[in-house]
C-alpha positions as a printed Julia matrix, in Angstrom:
320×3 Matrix{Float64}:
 -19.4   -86.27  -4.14
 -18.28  -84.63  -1.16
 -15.14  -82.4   -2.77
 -18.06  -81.55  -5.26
 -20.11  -79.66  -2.54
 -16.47  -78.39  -1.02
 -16.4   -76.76  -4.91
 -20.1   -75.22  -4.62
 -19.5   -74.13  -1.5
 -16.69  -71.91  -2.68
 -18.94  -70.52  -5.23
 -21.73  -69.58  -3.44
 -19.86  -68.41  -0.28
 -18.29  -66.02  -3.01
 -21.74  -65.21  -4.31
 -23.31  -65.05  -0.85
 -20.91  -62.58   0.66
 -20.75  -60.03  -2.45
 -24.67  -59.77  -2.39
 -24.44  -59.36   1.26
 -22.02  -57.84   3.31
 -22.28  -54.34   2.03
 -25.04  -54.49   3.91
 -24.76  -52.78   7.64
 -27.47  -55.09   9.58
 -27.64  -58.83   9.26
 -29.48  -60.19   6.08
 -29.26  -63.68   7.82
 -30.83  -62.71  10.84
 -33.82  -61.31   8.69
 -34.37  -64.09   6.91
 -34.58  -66.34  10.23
 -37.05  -63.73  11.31
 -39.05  -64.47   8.31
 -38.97  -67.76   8.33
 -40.61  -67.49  11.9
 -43.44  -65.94  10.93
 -43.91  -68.25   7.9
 -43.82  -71.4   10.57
 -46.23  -69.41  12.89
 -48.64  -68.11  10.38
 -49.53  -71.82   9.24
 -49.37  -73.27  12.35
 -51.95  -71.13  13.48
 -53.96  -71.32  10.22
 -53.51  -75.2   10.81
 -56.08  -75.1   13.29
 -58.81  -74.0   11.01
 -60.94  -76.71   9.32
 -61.09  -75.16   6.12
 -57.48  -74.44   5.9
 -56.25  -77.33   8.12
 -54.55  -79.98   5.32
 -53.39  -76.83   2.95
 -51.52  -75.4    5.94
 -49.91  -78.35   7.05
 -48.91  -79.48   3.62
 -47.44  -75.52   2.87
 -45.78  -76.05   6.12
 -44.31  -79.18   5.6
 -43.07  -78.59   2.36
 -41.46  -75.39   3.44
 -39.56  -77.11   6.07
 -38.47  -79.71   3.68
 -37.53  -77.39   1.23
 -34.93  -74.98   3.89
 -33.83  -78.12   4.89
 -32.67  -79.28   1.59
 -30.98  -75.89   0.71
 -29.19  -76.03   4.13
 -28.14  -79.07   3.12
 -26.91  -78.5   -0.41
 -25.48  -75.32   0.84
 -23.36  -76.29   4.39
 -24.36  -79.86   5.92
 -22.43  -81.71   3.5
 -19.46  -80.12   4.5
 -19.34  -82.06   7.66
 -18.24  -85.09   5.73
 -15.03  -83.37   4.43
 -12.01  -85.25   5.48
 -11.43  -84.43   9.36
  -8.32  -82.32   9.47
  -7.08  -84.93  12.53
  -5.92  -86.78   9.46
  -4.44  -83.97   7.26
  -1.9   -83.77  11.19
   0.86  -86.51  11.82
  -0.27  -89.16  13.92
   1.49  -89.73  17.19
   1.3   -92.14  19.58
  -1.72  -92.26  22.43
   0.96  -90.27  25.23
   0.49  -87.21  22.82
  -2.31  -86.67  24.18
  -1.76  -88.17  27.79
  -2.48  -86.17  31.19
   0.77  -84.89  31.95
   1.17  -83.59  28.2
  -2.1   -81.29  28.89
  -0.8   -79.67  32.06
   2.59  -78.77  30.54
   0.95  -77.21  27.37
  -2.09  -75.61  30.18
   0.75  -74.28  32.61
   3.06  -72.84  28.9
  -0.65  -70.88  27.92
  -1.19  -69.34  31.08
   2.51  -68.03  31.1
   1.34  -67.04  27.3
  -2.15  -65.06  29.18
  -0.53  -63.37  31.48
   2.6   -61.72  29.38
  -0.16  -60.56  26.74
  -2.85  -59.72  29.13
  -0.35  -56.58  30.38
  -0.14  -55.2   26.87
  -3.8   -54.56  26.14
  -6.14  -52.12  26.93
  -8.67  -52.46  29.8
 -11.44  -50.62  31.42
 -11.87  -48.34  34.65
 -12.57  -51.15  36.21
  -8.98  -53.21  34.93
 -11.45  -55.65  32.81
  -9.47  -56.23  29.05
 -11.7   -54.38  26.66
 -11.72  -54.53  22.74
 -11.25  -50.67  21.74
 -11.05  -51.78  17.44
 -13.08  -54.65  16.33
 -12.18  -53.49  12.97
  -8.41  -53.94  12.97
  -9.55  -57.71  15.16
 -11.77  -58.71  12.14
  -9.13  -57.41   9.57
  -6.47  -59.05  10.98
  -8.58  -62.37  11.11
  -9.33  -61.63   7.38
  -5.25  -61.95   6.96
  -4.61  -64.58   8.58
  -6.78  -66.56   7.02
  -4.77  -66.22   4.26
  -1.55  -67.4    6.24
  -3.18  -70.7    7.57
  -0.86  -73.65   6.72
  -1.22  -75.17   3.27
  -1.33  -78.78   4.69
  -4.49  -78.0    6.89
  -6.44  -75.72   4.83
  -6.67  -74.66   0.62
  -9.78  -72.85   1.41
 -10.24  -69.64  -0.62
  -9.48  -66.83   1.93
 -11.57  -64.16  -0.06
 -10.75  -60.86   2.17
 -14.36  -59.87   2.41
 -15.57  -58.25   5.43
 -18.62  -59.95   6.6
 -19.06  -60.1   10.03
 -22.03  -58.83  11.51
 -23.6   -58.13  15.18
 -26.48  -60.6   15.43
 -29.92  -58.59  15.62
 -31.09  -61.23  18.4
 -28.16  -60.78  20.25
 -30.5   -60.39  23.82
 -31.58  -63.46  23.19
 -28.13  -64.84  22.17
 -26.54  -64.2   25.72
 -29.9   -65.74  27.18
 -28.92  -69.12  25.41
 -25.66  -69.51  25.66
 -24.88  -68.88  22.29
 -21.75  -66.98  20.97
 -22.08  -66.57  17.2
 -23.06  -68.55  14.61
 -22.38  -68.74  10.89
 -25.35  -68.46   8.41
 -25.21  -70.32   5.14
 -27.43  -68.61   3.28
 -25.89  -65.74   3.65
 -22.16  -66.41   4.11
 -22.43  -63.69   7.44
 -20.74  -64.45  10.08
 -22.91  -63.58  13.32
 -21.57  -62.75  16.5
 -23.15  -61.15  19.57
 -21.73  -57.83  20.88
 -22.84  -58.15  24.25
 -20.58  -60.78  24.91
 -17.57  -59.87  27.51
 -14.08  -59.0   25.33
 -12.48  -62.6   26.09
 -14.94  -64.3   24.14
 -15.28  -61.66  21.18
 -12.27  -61.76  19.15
 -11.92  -65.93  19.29
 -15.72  -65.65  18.63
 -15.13  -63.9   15.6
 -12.43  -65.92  14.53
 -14.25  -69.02  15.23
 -17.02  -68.17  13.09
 -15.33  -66.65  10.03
 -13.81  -70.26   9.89
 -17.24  -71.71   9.3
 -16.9   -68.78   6.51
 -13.71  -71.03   4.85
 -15.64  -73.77   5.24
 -15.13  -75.9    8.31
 -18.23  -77.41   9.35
 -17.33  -79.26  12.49
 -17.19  -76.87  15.71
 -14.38  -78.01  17.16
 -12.35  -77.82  13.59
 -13.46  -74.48  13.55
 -12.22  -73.78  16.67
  -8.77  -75.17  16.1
  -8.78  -72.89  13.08
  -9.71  -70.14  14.81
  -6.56  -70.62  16.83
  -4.25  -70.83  14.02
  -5.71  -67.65  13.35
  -5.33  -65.93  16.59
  -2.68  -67.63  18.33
   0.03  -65.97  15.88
  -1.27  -62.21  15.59
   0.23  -59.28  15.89
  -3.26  -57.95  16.79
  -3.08  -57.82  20.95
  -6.68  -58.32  21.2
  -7.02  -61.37  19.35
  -4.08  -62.98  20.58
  -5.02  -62.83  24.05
  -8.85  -63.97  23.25
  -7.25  -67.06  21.52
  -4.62  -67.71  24.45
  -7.23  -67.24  26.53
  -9.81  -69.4   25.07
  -6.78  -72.17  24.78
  -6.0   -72.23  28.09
  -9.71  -72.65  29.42
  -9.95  -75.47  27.09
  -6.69  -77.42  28.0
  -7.99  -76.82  31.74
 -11.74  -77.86  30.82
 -10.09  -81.02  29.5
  -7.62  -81.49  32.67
 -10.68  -81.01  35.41
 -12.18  -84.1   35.99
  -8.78  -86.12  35.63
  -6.94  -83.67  38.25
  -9.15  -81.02  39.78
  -6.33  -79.95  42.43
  -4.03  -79.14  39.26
  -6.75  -77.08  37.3
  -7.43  -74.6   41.47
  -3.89  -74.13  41.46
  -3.45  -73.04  38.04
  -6.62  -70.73  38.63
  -4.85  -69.54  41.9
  -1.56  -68.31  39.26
  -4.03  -66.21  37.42
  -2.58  -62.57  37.13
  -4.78  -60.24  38.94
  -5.46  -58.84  35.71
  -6.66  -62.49  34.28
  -8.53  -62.64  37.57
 -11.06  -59.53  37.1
 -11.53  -60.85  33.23
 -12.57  -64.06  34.79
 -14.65  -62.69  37.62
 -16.38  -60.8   34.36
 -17.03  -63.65  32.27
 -18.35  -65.7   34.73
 -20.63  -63.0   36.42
 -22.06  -62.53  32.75
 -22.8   -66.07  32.22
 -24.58  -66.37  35.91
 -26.78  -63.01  35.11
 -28.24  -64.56  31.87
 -28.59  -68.55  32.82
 -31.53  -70.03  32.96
 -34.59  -72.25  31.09
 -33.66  -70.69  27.98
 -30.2   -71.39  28.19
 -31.03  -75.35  29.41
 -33.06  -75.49  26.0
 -30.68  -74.38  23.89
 -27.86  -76.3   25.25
 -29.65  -79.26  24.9
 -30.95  -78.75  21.37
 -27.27  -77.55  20.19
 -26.17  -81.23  21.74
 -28.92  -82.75  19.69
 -27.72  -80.79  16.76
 -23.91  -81.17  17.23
 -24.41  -84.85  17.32
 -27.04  -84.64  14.42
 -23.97  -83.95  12.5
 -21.14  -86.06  13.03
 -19.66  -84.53  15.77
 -19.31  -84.68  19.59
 -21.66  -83.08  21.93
 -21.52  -79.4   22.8
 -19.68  -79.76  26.22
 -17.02  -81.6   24.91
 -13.27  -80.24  24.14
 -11.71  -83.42  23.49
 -11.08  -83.26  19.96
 -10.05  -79.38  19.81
  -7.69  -81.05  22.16
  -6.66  -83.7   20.18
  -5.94  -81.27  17.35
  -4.15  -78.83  19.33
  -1.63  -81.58  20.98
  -1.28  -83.01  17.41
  -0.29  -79.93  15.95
   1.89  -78.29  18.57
   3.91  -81.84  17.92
């Protein structure tokens, strides 16, 4: 049943991403907008007596009904087989403390020989100057990811696009985020460089077809972590690195300062960046969302949103 919906998915991804991503602005964001106002209109029409049960019962069986597609169209797909067991199984050291640091200390040796060959800004912050060449290169390499992990159809069709809610996107915490209806792969352009190009990445991987976030993060590396494309492969080092240290924090906190303290300058100021955007936009709205994405993260068969441990898992697995 579930390498049926893996088929349909290929078909109307195909479908999906023809009809749409000629288009400039996101058709996915559009329909969200609409779908708003059709929740809104007959909840407030709910509150009339002479409209009260036809309103609920429209709104209801809307609901029902975008749930279904969205089921028929992507929440299957988190029951593919977990690519954990498409990797060679190693023993429980693979993935032991001291494994972490020596992979965490090898990507920040990997950060700072990149970070000096791309471009940066008056201020010596790393800048993307040609999110074109990142998202065609991303396009490429999807067709280079390993046969044993993915046979996903790699179709070469351009459809990223810059979320039209993207103010409220850096209010929440958000990145990007694929849309299944529409096969676009959202991203918010506000974001600080470092997070962009893995961003994109990450979500054109929901575009292949991995469900699970942290899957799609793991393919997002195998994407990035081999480019020729400067930008990208420092995003994906980047984002590596963080992770491996995320995961190495609580268990050794002295390890994870020092590490910080061998920064480059250069990796420093991006830093300084990143986290001076994330204070400027935290706050209720960010709390909500991070909650309901945990809610909705664990909805579906994975691990909460905080969590790195199994992008971990795969990346320890795979670099063995």
């Amino acid at each position: 049943m579930i390498s049926f919906f893996e088929y349909f998915f290929e078909i109307q991804k195909s479908f999906h991403q023809i009809l749409f991503s000629w288009i400039p602005f996101s058709m996915g964001d559009v329909l969200y907008a609409l779908l708003g106002i059709f929740i809104l209109y007959f909840i407030i029409t709910s509150f009339k007596k002479k409209t009260r049960n036809k309103s609920l019962l429209k709104l209801l069986i809307g609901i029902n009904s975008f749930y279904f597609i969205y089921q028929i169209f992507w929440g299957m797909l988190y029951f593919q087989t977990p690519i954990i067991a498409k990797l060679k199984k190693g023993n429980i050291s693979d993935t032991s403390l001291e494994r972490r640091k020596e992979l965490a200390l090898k990507y920040l040796e990997k950060c700072k020989a990149t970070r000096k060959l791309v471009s940066q800004d008056k201020n010596g912050i790393f800048i993307v100057t040609d999110l074109k060449s990142i998202q065609k290169e991303i396009l490429y390499q999807q067709s280079q990811l390993p046969s044993f992990i993915s046979s996903k159809k790699a179709p070469q069709i351009n459809s990223f696009k810059p979320s039209l809610f993207k103010n409220i996107m850096s209010f929440t915490g958000i990145l990007g985020y694929y849309n299944p209806f529409t096969a676009e792969a959202q991203y918010n352009s506000e974001l600080p460089s470092t997070f962009l190009p893995f961003t994109s990445a990450h979500e054109t991987s929901h575009q292949l077809g991995f469900a699970r976030e942290q899957e799609a993060n793991f393919v997002g590396y195998l994407i990035g972590v081999h480019s020729q494309n400067l930008d990208l492969r420092y995003s994906t080092e980047y984002y590596t690195l963080k992770s491996l240290l995320n995961s190495i924090a609580y268990e050794d906190e002295n390890f994870v300062k020092n590490a910080l303290k061998n920064y480059s300058q250069e990796m420093k100021k991006d830093r300084l960046y990143e986290r001076a955007f994330i204070y400027k936009h935290q706050g209720l709205l960010d709390d909500f969302f991070g909650f309901t994405n945990n809610l909705f993260l664990k909805s579906n068969q994975q691990e909460g949103s905080v969590t790195y441990s199994y992008f971990i898992d795969l990346l320890l697995h795979y670099e063995k």
